[in-house]
Amino acid sequence: MVTLEAPAVRVVCLTGLCVDTMFVLGIKPVAAYDLLHLDEAYWGPDENEIGAISGSFFEPSLEDIAKAEPDLVIGLGGVHEGLRPSLASIAPLFIVDPIGVEGMLAHVIEVGILLGMEEEATAAAAAFEVRLEEYVSGVATKRSVMVVYGSDVNIGAETVCTPAIDALARAVAYYEEFADCGVHGAFPSFSVEQLLSIDPDVIFVQTYGFGPTPPQPVSEQLADNAIWSALKAVQNGEVYEVDFFIWGTSRGIRGTNVVLDEAMPRVYPEVFPAPLP
């Protein structure tokens, strides 16, 4: 936690979690590295007030950050700590890396304190807890689910270290080995063979791609793979491609609600024919 002389007004986001939290609190960052804020789930593609930070995720442009004249810069743990000396003359750096739902909610309140919005942040966290409990309590018999990401030659499995997956895992039967943050890091290696050994009822797939051309969905890339084809989720038509931008990078209340609203009606269509209001 950093200490500020006054509540931050101008915030630069170097991570999607920051964008998510600012959206939840109703405040636009003055600049952001990625384009999460342009997603329909956030401010949308017509948003033109949030400045762009060029460079790479690991080495964002210090010049662009300085031009934004921030009171606070929010970066991601394990990625942006090394920027602290360079940012010392620009603005304080607040590093975030929440683990699971509890970490996510604590993070929202921490940012709320830095923005002078602790009351609003606490209310947002409480509202999320109520909504999550409504989803969880509606499930009588849990179905097995796995969330994977990657490509045809390299896939990974999401763990409950990621807040959205932790939230979803409370309402489904998530494979035990990946339902404990102490067993794996956030992004353990995985294989189609391991996925078949679990053989979940439902599979959600995030196809990662960073080039100018959208990648072919992983489920399509694996269509001719005999092991993939043996999965009951594949045979039953319960493999769903999802937006990796939301599922994999947002890590906040808004993104987690989007994940729940996309997942729960697919896993339990009879219980949740539509997302909760």
PDB file of C-alpha atoms in Angstrom:
ATOM      1  CA  MET A   1       0.000   0.000   0.000  1.00  0.00           C
ATOM      2  CA  VAL A   2       1.281   3.480  -0.813  1.00  0.00           C
ATOM      3  CA  THR A   3       0.611   6.659   1.128  1.00  0.00           C
ATOM      4  CA  LEU A   4      -0.698   9.732  -0.675  1.00  0.00           C
ATOM      5  CA  GLU A   5      -0.890  13.294   0.620  1.00  0.00           C
ATOM      6  CA  ALA A   6      -4.341  13.648  -0.945  1.00  0.00           C
ATOM      7  CA  PRO A   7      -6.779  11.303  -2.715  1.00  0.00           C
ATOM      8  CA  ALA A   8      -5.635  10.421  -6.229  1.00  0.00           C
ATOM      9  CA  VAL A   9      -7.601  12.037  -9.045  1.00  0.00           C
ATOM     10  CA  ARG A  10      -5.488  11.211 -12.080  1.00  0.00           C
ATOM     11  CA  VAL A  11      -4.711   7.493 -12.295  1.00  0.00           C
ATOM     12  CA  VAL A  12      -2.691   5.673 -14.949  1.00  0.00           C
ATOM     13  CA  CYS A  13      -3.508   1.977 -15.352  1.00  0.00           C
ATOM     14  CA  LEU A  14      -0.795  -0.411 -16.503  1.00  0.00           C
ATOM     15  CA  THR A  15      -2.971  -3.485 -15.940  1.00  0.00           C
ATOM     16  CA  GLY A  16      -6.509  -4.528 -16.788  1.00  0.00           C
ATOM     17  CA  LEU A  17      -7.343  -5.014 -13.123  1.00  0.00           C
ATOM     18  CA  CYS A  18      -6.829  -1.292 -12.578  1.00  0.00           C
ATOM     19  CA  VAL A  19      -9.163  -0.467 -15.481  1.00  0.00           C
ATOM     20  CA  ASP A  20     -11.775  -2.837 -14.068  1.00  0.00           C
ATOM     21  CA  THR A  21     -11.607  -1.332 -10.596  1.00  0.00           C
ATOM     22  CA  MET A  22     -11.760   2.226 -11.879  1.00  0.00           C
ATOM     23  CA  PHE A  23     -14.843   1.294 -13.896  1.00  0.00           C
ATOM     24  CA  VAL A  24     -16.509  -0.238 -10.844  1.00  0.00           C
ATOM     25  CA  LEU A  25     -15.834   2.977  -8.908  1.00  0.00           C
ATOM     26  CA  GLY A  26     -17.127   5.139 -11.756  1.00  0.00           C
ATOM     27  CA  ILE A  27     -13.836   6.920 -12.432  1.00  0.00           C
ATOM     28  CA  LYS A  28     -11.991   6.986 -15.757  1.00  0.00           C
ATOM     29  CA  PRO A  29      -8.219   6.572 -15.643  1.00  0.00           C
ATOM     30  CA  VAL A  30      -6.372   9.359 -17.447  1.00  0.00           C
ATOM     31  CA  ALA A  31      -4.430   6.742 -19.424  1.00  0.00           C
ATOM     32  CA  ALA A  32      -4.182   2.968 -19.730  1.00  0.00           C
ATOM     33  CA  TYR A  33      -1.771   0.511 -21.303  1.00  0.00           C
ATOM     34  CA  ASP A  34      -4.135  -2.089 -22.722  1.00  0.00           C
ATOM     35  CA  LEU A  35      -7.450  -1.649 -24.513  1.00  0.00           C
ATOM     36  CA  LEU A  36      -9.711  -3.291 -21.943  1.00  0.00           C
ATOM     37  CA  HIS A  37     -11.482   0.025 -21.400  1.00  0.00           C
ATOM     38  CA  LEU A  38     -12.708  -0.111 -25.022  1.00  0.00           C
ATOM     39  CA  ASP A  39     -14.481  -3.428 -24.483  1.00  0.00           C
ATOM     40  CA  GLU A  40     -18.279  -3.368 -24.527  1.00  0.00           C
ATOM     41  CA  ALA A  41     -18.220  -4.583 -20.920  1.00  0.00           C
ATOM     42  CA  TYR A  42     -16.513  -1.337 -19.896  1.00  0.00           C
ATOM     43  CA  TRP A  43     -16.659   2.111 -21.513  1.00  0.00           C
ATOM     44  CA  GLY A  44     -16.979   0.721 -25.027  1.00  0.00           C
ATOM     45  CA  PRO A  45     -15.249   1.260 -28.383  1.00  0.00           C
ATOM     46  CA  ASP A  46     -16.300   4.914 -28.665  1.00  0.00           C
ATOM     47  CA  GLU A  47     -14.420   5.953 -25.513  1.00  0.00           C
ATOM     48  CA  ASN A  48     -11.852   8.605 -26.468  1.00  0.00           C
ATOM     49  CA  GLU A  49     -10.950  10.358 -23.209  1.00  0.00           C
ATOM     50  CA  ILE A  50      -8.590   7.719 -21.815  1.00  0.00           C
ATOM     51  CA  GLY A  51      -5.074   8.236 -23.137  1.00  0.00           C
ATOM     52  CA  ALA A  52      -2.954   5.422 -24.538  1.00  0.00           C
ATOM     53  CA  ILE A  53       0.282   4.159 -23.012  1.00  0.00           C
ATOM     54  CA  SER A  54       2.576   2.794 -25.703  1.00  0.00           C
ATOM     55  CA  GLY A  55       5.481   0.411 -25.296  1.00  0.00           C
ATOM     56  CA  SER A  56       5.034  -3.155 -24.097  1.00  0.00           C
ATOM     57  CA  PHE A  57       3.159  -4.578 -21.138  1.00  0.00           C
ATOM     58  CA  PHE A  58       6.481  -5.235 -19.410  1.00  0.00           C
ATOM     59  CA  GLU A  59       8.064  -1.926 -20.436  1.00  0.00           C
ATOM     60  CA  PRO A  60       5.356   0.711 -20.851  1.00  0.00           C
ATOM     61  CA  SER A  61       6.421   4.127 -22.138  1.00  0.00           C
ATOM     62  CA  LEU A  62       7.584   6.319 -19.261  1.00  0.00           C
ATOM     63  CA  GLU A  63       7.165   9.328 -21.536  1.00  0.00           C
ATOM     64  CA  ASP A  64       3.484   8.544 -22.096  1.00  0.00           C
ATOM     65  CA  ILE A  65       2.968   8.001 -18.379  1.00  0.00           C
ATOM     66  CA  ALA A  66       4.585  11.342 -17.572  1.00  0.00           C
ATOM     67  CA  LYS A  67       2.480  13.131 -20.203  1.00  0.00           C
ATOM     68  CA  ALA A  68      -0.665  11.912 -18.440  1.00  0.00           C
ATOM     69  CA  GLU A  69       0.441  13.788 -15.285  1.00  0.00           C
ATOM     70  CA  PRO A  70      -0.836  11.097 -12.901  1.00  0.00           C
ATOM     71  CA  ASP A  71      -1.258  11.284  -9.145  1.00  0.00           C
ATOM     72  CA  LEU A  72      -0.983   7.497  -9.010  1.00  0.00           C
ATOM     73  CA  VAL A  73       0.200   4.679 -11.278  1.00  0.00           C
ATOM     74  CA  ILE A  74      -1.223   1.190 -10.738  1.00  0.00           C
ATOM     75  CA  GLY A  75       0.783  -1.792 -12.001  1.00  0.00           C
ATOM     76  CA  LEU A  76       0.752  -5.561 -11.720  1.00  0.00           C
ATOM     77  CA  GLY A  77       2.773  -7.625  -9.283  1.00  0.00           C
ATOM     78  CA  GLY A  78       5.553  -9.642 -10.881  1.00  0.00           C
ATOM     79  CA  VAL A  79       5.637  -7.276 -13.852  1.00  0.00           C
ATOM     80  CA  HIS A  80       5.907  -3.621 -12.948  1.00  0.00           C
ATOM     81  CA  GLU A  81       7.836  -3.440  -9.649  1.00  0.00           C
ATOM     82  CA  GLY A  82      11.006  -2.591 -11.554  1.00  0.00           C
ATOM     83  CA  LEU A  83       9.454   0.650 -12.784  1.00  0.00           C
ATOM     84  CA  ARG A  84       9.379   2.157  -9.303  1.00  0.00           C
ATOM     85  CA  PRO A  85      12.757   3.991  -9.498  1.00  0.00           C
ATOM     86  CA  SER A  86      11.931   5.434 -12.927  1.00  0.00           C
ATOM     87  CA  LEU A  87       8.476   6.518 -11.797  1.00  0.00           C
ATOM     88  CA  ALA A  88       9.725   8.132  -8.592  1.00  0.00           C
ATOM     89  CA  SER A  89       9.793  11.586 -10.174  1.00  0.00           C
ATOM     90  CA  ILE A  90       6.407  11.093 -11.857  1.00  0.00           C
ATOM     91  CA  ALA A  91       3.970   9.510  -9.400  1.00  0.00           C
ATOM     92  CA  PRO A  92       3.731   6.830  -6.703  1.00  0.00           C
ATOM     93  CA  LEU A  93       3.453   3.261  -7.993  1.00  0.00           C
ATOM     94  CA  PHE A  94       0.857   0.981  -6.413  1.00  0.00           C
ATOM     95  CA  ILE A  95       1.422  -2.701  -7.186  1.00  0.00           C
ATOM     96  CA  VAL A  96      -1.573  -5.041  -7.219  1.00  0.00           C
ATOM     97  CA  ASP A  97      -1.779  -8.822  -7.529  1.00  0.00           C
ATOM     98  CA  PRO A  98      -4.935 -10.114  -5.846  1.00  0.00           C
ATOM     99  CA  ILE A  99      -5.349 -13.831  -5.226  1.00  0.00           C
ATOM    100  CA  GLY A 100      -8.877 -15.201  -5.424  1.00  0.00           C
ATOM    101  CA  VAL A 101     -12.135 -13.468  -4.605  1.00  0.00           C
ATOM    102  CA  GLU A 102     -11.038 -12.226  -1.189  1.00  0.00           C
ATOM    103  CA  GLY A 103      -7.899 -10.671  -2.650  1.00  0.00           C
ATOM    104  CA  MET A 104      -9.923  -9.004  -5.390  1.00  0.00           C
ATOM    105  CA  LEU A 105     -12.373  -7.448  -2.950  1.00  0.00           C
ATOM    106  CA  ALA A 106      -9.580  -6.280  -0.645  1.00  0.00           C
ATOM    107  CA  HIS A 107      -7.894  -4.695  -3.666  1.00  0.00           C
ATOM    108  CA  VAL A 108     -11.038  -2.765  -4.598  1.00  0.00           C
ATOM    109  CA  ILE A 109     -11.239  -1.321  -1.103  1.00  0.00           C
ATOM    110  CA  GLU A 110      -7.519  -0.435  -1.126  1.00  0.00           C
ATOM    111  CA  VAL A 111      -7.928   1.473  -4.379  1.00  0.00           C
ATOM    112  CA  GLY A 112     -11.060   3.095  -2.991  1.00  0.00           C
ATOM    113  CA  ILE A 113      -9.043   4.385  -0.046  1.00  0.00           C
ATOM    114  CA  LEU A 114      -6.388   5.826  -2.371  1.00  0.00           C
ATOM    115  CA  LEU A 115      -9.097   7.604  -4.368  1.00  0.00           C
ATOM    116  CA  GLY A 116     -10.973   8.863  -1.320  1.00  0.00           C
ATOM    117  CA  MET A 117     -13.829   6.501  -2.190  1.00  0.00           C
ATOM    118  CA  GLU A 118     -13.631   3.888   0.549  1.00  0.00           C
ATOM    119  CA  GLU A 119     -17.391   3.938   1.161  1.00  0.00           C
ATOM    120  CA  GLU A 120     -18.196   3.364  -2.519  1.00  0.00           C
ATOM    121  CA  ALA A 121     -15.569   0.629  -2.803  1.00  0.00           C
ATOM    122  CA  THR A 122     -16.856  -1.171   0.279  1.00  0.00           C
ATOM    123  CA  ALA A 123     -20.390  -1.038  -1.101  1.00  0.00           C
ATOM    124  CA  ALA A 124     -19.222  -2.445  -4.453  1.00  0.00           C
ATOM    125  CA  ALA A 125     -17.440  -5.318  -2.715  1.00  0.00           C
ATOM    126  CA  ALA A 126     -20.502  -6.106  -0.603  1.00  0.00           C
ATOM    127  CA  ALA A 127     -22.801  -6.045  -3.638  1.00  0.00           C
ATOM    128  CA  PHE A 128     -20.524  -8.494  -5.438  1.00  0.00           C
ATOM    129  CA  GLU A 129     -20.562 -10.880  -2.474  1.00  0.00           C
ATOM    130  CA  VAL A 130     -24.364 -10.858  -2.425  1.00  0.00           C
ATOM    131  CA  ARG A 131     -24.573 -11.532  -6.161  1.00  0.00           C
ATOM    132  CA  LEU A 132     -22.005 -14.341  -6.013  1.00  0.00           C
ATOM    133  CA  GLU A 133     -23.872 -15.982  -3.157  1.00  0.00           C
ATOM    134  CA  GLU A 134     -27.088 -15.818  -5.180  1.00  0.00           C
ATOM    135  CA  TYR A 135     -25.402 -17.775  -7.953  1.00  0.00           C
ATOM    136  CA  VAL A 136     -23.782 -20.289  -5.607  1.00  0.00           C
ATOM    137  CA  SER A 137     -26.883 -20.912  -3.502  1.00  0.00           C
ATOM    138  CA  GLY A 138     -28.956 -21.633  -6.606  1.00  0.00           C
ATOM    139  CA  VAL A 139     -26.912 -24.732  -7.444  1.00  0.00           C
ATOM    140  CA  ALA A 140     -28.076 -28.029  -5.944  1.00  0.00           C
ATOM    141  CA  THR A 141     -25.823 -30.469  -7.806  1.00  0.00           C
ATOM    142  CA  LYS A 142     -22.495 -29.191  -9.087  1.00  0.00           C
ATOM    143  CA  ARG A 143     -21.289 -30.030 -12.585  1.00  0.00           C
ATOM    144  CA  SER A 144     -17.583 -30.372 -13.362  1.00  0.00           C
ATOM    145  CA  VAL A 145     -15.940 -27.487 -15.227  1.00  0.00           C
ATOM    146  CA  MET A 146     -12.465 -26.601 -16.455  1.00  0.00           C
ATOM    147  CA  VAL A 147     -11.252 -23.297 -17.860  1.00  0.00           C
ATOM    148  CA  VAL A 148      -8.295 -23.598 -20.216  1.00  0.00           C
ATOM    149  CA  TYR A 149      -6.368 -21.259 -22.475  1.00  0.00           C
ATOM    150  CA  GLY A 150      -3.707 -21.303 -25.159  1.00  0.00           C
ATOM    151  CA  SER A 151      -3.362 -22.896 -28.605  1.00  0.00           C
ATOM    152  CA  ASP A 152      -3.354 -26.337 -30.186  1.00  0.00           C
ATOM    153  CA  VAL A 153       0.266 -26.972 -29.202  1.00  0.00           C
ATOM    154  CA  ASN A 154       0.315 -25.305 -25.806  1.00  0.00           C
ATOM    155  CA  ILE A 155      -2.621 -25.120 -23.430  1.00  0.00           C
ATOM    156  CA  GLY A 156      -2.837 -24.174 -19.794  1.00  0.00           C
ATOM    157  CA  ALA A 157      -5.428 -24.531 -17.060  1.00  0.00           C
ATOM    158  CA  GLU A 158      -6.757 -21.651 -15.012  1.00  0.00           C
ATOM    159  CA  THR A 159      -6.583 -21.981 -11.235  1.00  0.00           C
ATOM    160  CA  VAL A 160      -8.511 -20.326  -8.439  1.00  0.00           C
ATOM    161  CA  CYS A 161      -5.610 -17.907  -8.031  1.00  0.00           C
ATOM    162  CA  THR A 162      -7.483 -15.898 -10.677  1.00  0.00           C
ATOM    163  CA  PRO A 163     -10.430 -14.152  -8.954  1.00  0.00           C
ATOM    164  CA  ALA A 164     -12.985 -14.922 -11.673  1.00  0.00           C
ATOM    165  CA  ILE A 165     -12.085 -18.619 -11.650  1.00  0.00           C
ATOM    166  CA  ASP A 166     -12.249 -18.683  -7.857  1.00  0.00           C
ATOM    167  CA  ALA A 167     -15.751 -17.198  -8.039  1.00  0.00           C
ATOM    168  CA  LEU A 168     -16.868 -19.712 -10.663  1.00  0.00           C
ATOM    169  CA  ALA A 169     -15.277 -22.617  -8.775  1.00  0.00           C
ATOM    170  CA  ARG A 170     -17.565 -21.922  -5.821  1.00  0.00           C
ATOM    171  CA  ALA A 171     -20.575 -22.785  -7.968  1.00  0.00           C
ATOM    172  CA  VAL A 172     -19.132 -25.738  -9.903  1.00  0.00           C
ATOM    173  CA  ALA A 173     -16.999 -28.821  -9.313  1.00  0.00           C
ATOM    174  CA  TYR A 174     -13.568 -27.511 -10.287  1.00  0.00           C
ATOM    175  CA  TYR A 175     -10.824 -30.123 -10.492  1.00  0.00           C
ATOM    176  CA  GLU A 176      -9.228 -30.339  -7.047  1.00  0.00           C
ATOM    177  CA  GLU A 177      -5.648 -30.009  -8.250  1.00  0.00           C
ATOM    178  CA  PHE A 178      -6.447 -26.584  -9.706  1.00  0.00           C
ATOM    179  CA  ALA A 179      -8.785 -25.482  -6.926  1.00  0.00           C
ATOM    180  CA  ASP A 180      -5.940 -24.724  -4.526  1.00  0.00           C
ATOM    181  CA  CYS A 181      -3.628 -21.783  -5.041  1.00  0.00           C
ATOM    182  CA  GLY A 182      -0.969 -23.455  -2.949  1.00  0.00           C
ATOM    183  CA  VAL A 183      -0.570 -26.297  -5.448  1.00  0.00           C
ATOM    184  CA  HIS A 184       0.121 -24.303  -8.598  1.00  0.00           C
ATOM    185  CA  GLY A 185       0.915 -20.778  -9.557  1.00  0.00           C
ATOM    186  CA  ALA A 186      -1.674 -18.844 -11.488  1.00  0.00           C
ATOM    187  CA  PHE A 187      -0.729 -20.384 -14.847  1.00  0.00           C
ATOM    188  CA  PRO A 188       0.379 -24.026 -14.549  1.00  0.00           C
ATOM    189  CA  SER A 189       1.367 -26.107 -17.555  1.00  0.00           C
ATOM    190  CA  PHE A 190      -1.279 -28.459 -18.822  1.00  0.00           C
ATOM    191  CA  SER A 191      -2.031 -30.812 -21.702  1.00  0.00           C
ATOM    192  CA  VAL A 192      -4.949 -32.247 -23.639  1.00  0.00           C
ATOM    193  CA  GLU A 193      -4.080 -35.632 -22.116  1.00  0.00           C
ATOM    194  CA  GLN A 194      -4.481 -34.196 -18.611  1.00  0.00           C
ATOM    195  CA  LEU A 195      -7.745 -32.603 -19.631  1.00  0.00           C
ATOM    196  CA  LEU A 196      -9.044 -35.994 -20.788  1.00  0.00           C
ATOM    197  CA  SER A 197      -8.043 -37.568 -17.465  1.00  0.00           C
ATOM    198  CA  ILE A 198     -10.321 -35.009 -15.787  1.00  0.00           C
ATOM    199  CA  ASP A 199     -12.971 -35.161 -18.548  1.00  0.00           C
ATOM    200  CA  PRO A 200     -15.128 -32.290 -17.236  1.00  0.00           C
ATOM    201  CA  ASP A 201     -18.776 -31.795 -18.144  1.00  0.00           C
ATOM    202  CA  VAL A 202     -18.129 -28.281 -19.455  1.00  0.00           C
ATOM    203  CA  ILE A 203     -14.999 -26.627 -20.843  1.00  0.00           C
ATOM    204  CA  PHE A 204     -14.446 -22.906 -21.325  1.00  0.00           C
ATOM    205  CA  VAL A 205     -11.601 -22.006 -23.673  1.00  0.00           C
ATOM    206  CA  GLN A 206      -9.667 -18.758 -23.955  1.00  0.00           C
ATOM    207  CA  THR A 207      -7.751 -18.421 -27.212  1.00  0.00           C
ATOM    208  CA  TYR A 208      -4.781 -16.132 -26.712  1.00  0.00           C
ATOM    209  CA  GLY A 209      -3.530 -14.019 -29.575  1.00  0.00           C
ATOM    210  CA  PHE A 210      -1.514 -10.815 -29.655  1.00  0.00           C
ATOM    211  CA  GLY A 211      -1.027 -10.195 -33.368  1.00  0.00           C
ATOM    212  CA  PRO A 212      -3.073  -8.002 -35.711  1.00  0.00           C
ATOM    213  CA  THR A 213      -5.069 -10.999 -36.971  1.00  0.00           C
ATOM    214  CA  PRO A 214      -7.486 -12.791 -34.604  1.00  0.00           C
ATOM    215  CA  PRO A 215      -6.228 -16.319 -33.905  1.00  0.00           C
ATOM    216  CA  GLN A 216      -8.171 -19.410 -34.861  1.00  0.00           C
ATOM    217  CA  PRO A 217     -10.145 -20.611 -31.799  1.00  0.00           C
ATOM    218  CA  VAL A 218      -8.365 -23.355 -29.875  1.00  0.00           C
ATOM    219  CA  SER A 219     -11.414 -25.605 -30.098  1.00  0.00           C
ATOM    220  CA  GLU A 220     -11.181 -25.391 -33.900  1.00  0.00           C
ATOM    221  CA  GLN A 221      -7.416 -25.926 -33.894  1.00  0.00           C
ATOM    222  CA  LEU A 222      -7.931 -29.118 -31.892  1.00  0.00           C
ATOM    223  CA  ALA A 223     -10.908 -30.383 -33.889  1.00  0.00           C
ATOM    224  CA  ASP A 224      -8.872 -33.173 -35.528  1.00  0.00           C
ATOM    225  CA  ASN A 225      -7.085 -34.173 -32.313  1.00  0.00           C
ATOM    226  CA  ALA A 226      -8.292 -37.641 -31.281  1.00  0.00           C
ATOM    227  CA  ILE A 227      -7.737 -37.001 -27.577  1.00  0.00           C
ATOM    228  CA  TRP A 228      -9.647 -33.724 -27.719  1.00  0.00           C
ATOM    229  CA  SER A 229     -12.465 -35.425 -29.617  1.00  0.00           C
ATOM    230  CA  ALA A 230     -12.764 -38.049 -26.864  1.00  0.00           C
ATOM    231  CA  LEU A 231     -13.737 -35.435 -24.266  1.00  0.00           C
ATOM    232  CA  LYS A 232     -17.390 -35.694 -23.253  1.00  0.00           C
ATOM    233  CA  ALA A 233     -17.716 -31.902 -23.287  1.00  0.00           C
ATOM    234  CA  VAL A 234     -16.661 -31.961 -26.947  1.00  0.00           C
ATOM    235  CA  GLN A 235     -19.013 -34.821 -27.762  1.00  0.00           C
ATOM    236  CA  ASN A 236     -21.917 -33.137 -25.960  1.00  0.00           C
ATOM    237  CA  GLY A 237     -21.350 -29.701 -27.471  1.00  0.00           C
ATOM    238  CA  GLU A 238     -20.403 -28.129 -24.147  1.00  0.00           C
ATOM    239  CA  VAL A 239     -17.140 -26.477 -25.130  1.00  0.00           C
ATOM    240  CA  TYR A 240     -17.424 -22.692 -25.172  1.00  0.00           C
ATOM    241  CA  GLU A 241     -14.930 -20.203 -26.526  1.00  0.00           C
ATOM    242  CA  VAL A 242     -14.789 -17.105 -24.304  1.00  0.00           C
ATOM    243  CA  ASP A 243     -13.100 -13.717 -24.495  1.00  0.00           C
ATOM    244  CA  PHE A 244      -9.606 -14.036 -23.035  1.00  0.00           C
ATOM    245  CA  PHE A 245      -9.468 -10.261 -22.603  1.00  0.00           C
ATOM    246  CA  ILE A 246     -12.230 -10.438 -19.990  1.00  0.00           C
ATOM    247  CA  TRP A 247     -11.688 -13.927 -18.593  1.00  0.00           C
ATOM    248  CA  GLY A 248      -7.910 -13.741 -18.501  1.00  0.00           C
ATOM    249  CA  THR A 249      -6.888 -10.155 -17.820  1.00  0.00           C
ATOM    250  CA  SER A 250      -9.581  -8.160 -16.028  1.00  0.00           C
ATOM    251  CA  ARG A 251      -9.335  -9.876 -12.588  1.00  0.00           C
ATOM    252  CA  GLY A 252     -11.782  -7.387 -11.059  1.00  0.00           C
ATOM    253  CA  ILE A 253     -15.407  -7.206  -9.953  1.00  0.00           C
ATOM    254  CA  ARG A 254     -16.780  -6.190 -13.342  1.00  0.00           C
ATOM    255  CA  GLY A 255     -14.865  -8.855 -15.248  1.00  0.00           C
ATOM    256  CA  THR A 256     -15.742 -11.524 -12.690  1.00  0.00           C
ATOM    257  CA  ASN A 257     -19.427 -10.671 -12.979  1.00  0.00           C
ATOM    258  CA  VAL A 258     -19.133 -10.987 -16.764  1.00  0.00           C
ATOM    259  CA  VAL A 259     -17.520 -14.419 -16.357  1.00  0.00           C
ATOM    260  CA  LEU A 260     -20.284 -15.590 -14.019  1.00  0.00           C
ATOM    261  CA  ASP A 261     -22.982 -14.225 -16.309  1.00  0.00           C
ATOM    262  CA  GLU A 262     -21.497 -16.045 -19.296  1.00  0.00           C
ATOM    263  CA  ALA A 263     -20.700 -19.282 -17.490  1.00  0.00           C
ATOM    264  CA  MET A 264     -23.606 -19.982 -15.172  1.00  0.00           C
ATOM    265  CA  PRO A 265     -26.395 -20.052 -17.805  1.00  0.00           C
ATOM    266  CA  ARG A 266     -24.239 -22.437 -19.863  1.00  0.00           C
ATOM    267  CA  VAL A 267     -23.355 -24.752 -16.993  1.00  0.00           C
ATOM    268  CA  TYR A 268     -26.818 -24.667 -15.416  1.00  0.00           C
ATOM    269  CA  PRO A 269     -29.278 -23.554 -18.121  1.00  0.00           C
ATOM    270  CA  GLU A 270     -32.300 -24.899 -16.250  1.00  0.00           C
ATOM    271  CA  VAL A 271     -31.421 -23.008 -13.069  1.00  0.00           C
ATOM    272  CA  PHE A 272     -30.150 -19.845 -14.750  1.00  0.00           C
ATOM    273  CA  PRO A 273     -31.826 -19.476 -18.156  1.00  0.00           C
ATOM    274  CA  ALA A 274     -30.469 -15.930 -18.141  1.00  0.00           C
ATOM    275  CA  PRO A 275     -27.811 -14.072 -16.123  1.00  0.00           C
ATOM    276  CA  LEU A 276     -28.814 -12.612 -12.783  1.00  0.00           C
ATOM    277  CA  PRO A 277     -29.875  -8.951 -12.936  1.00  0.00           C
TER     278      PRO A 277
END
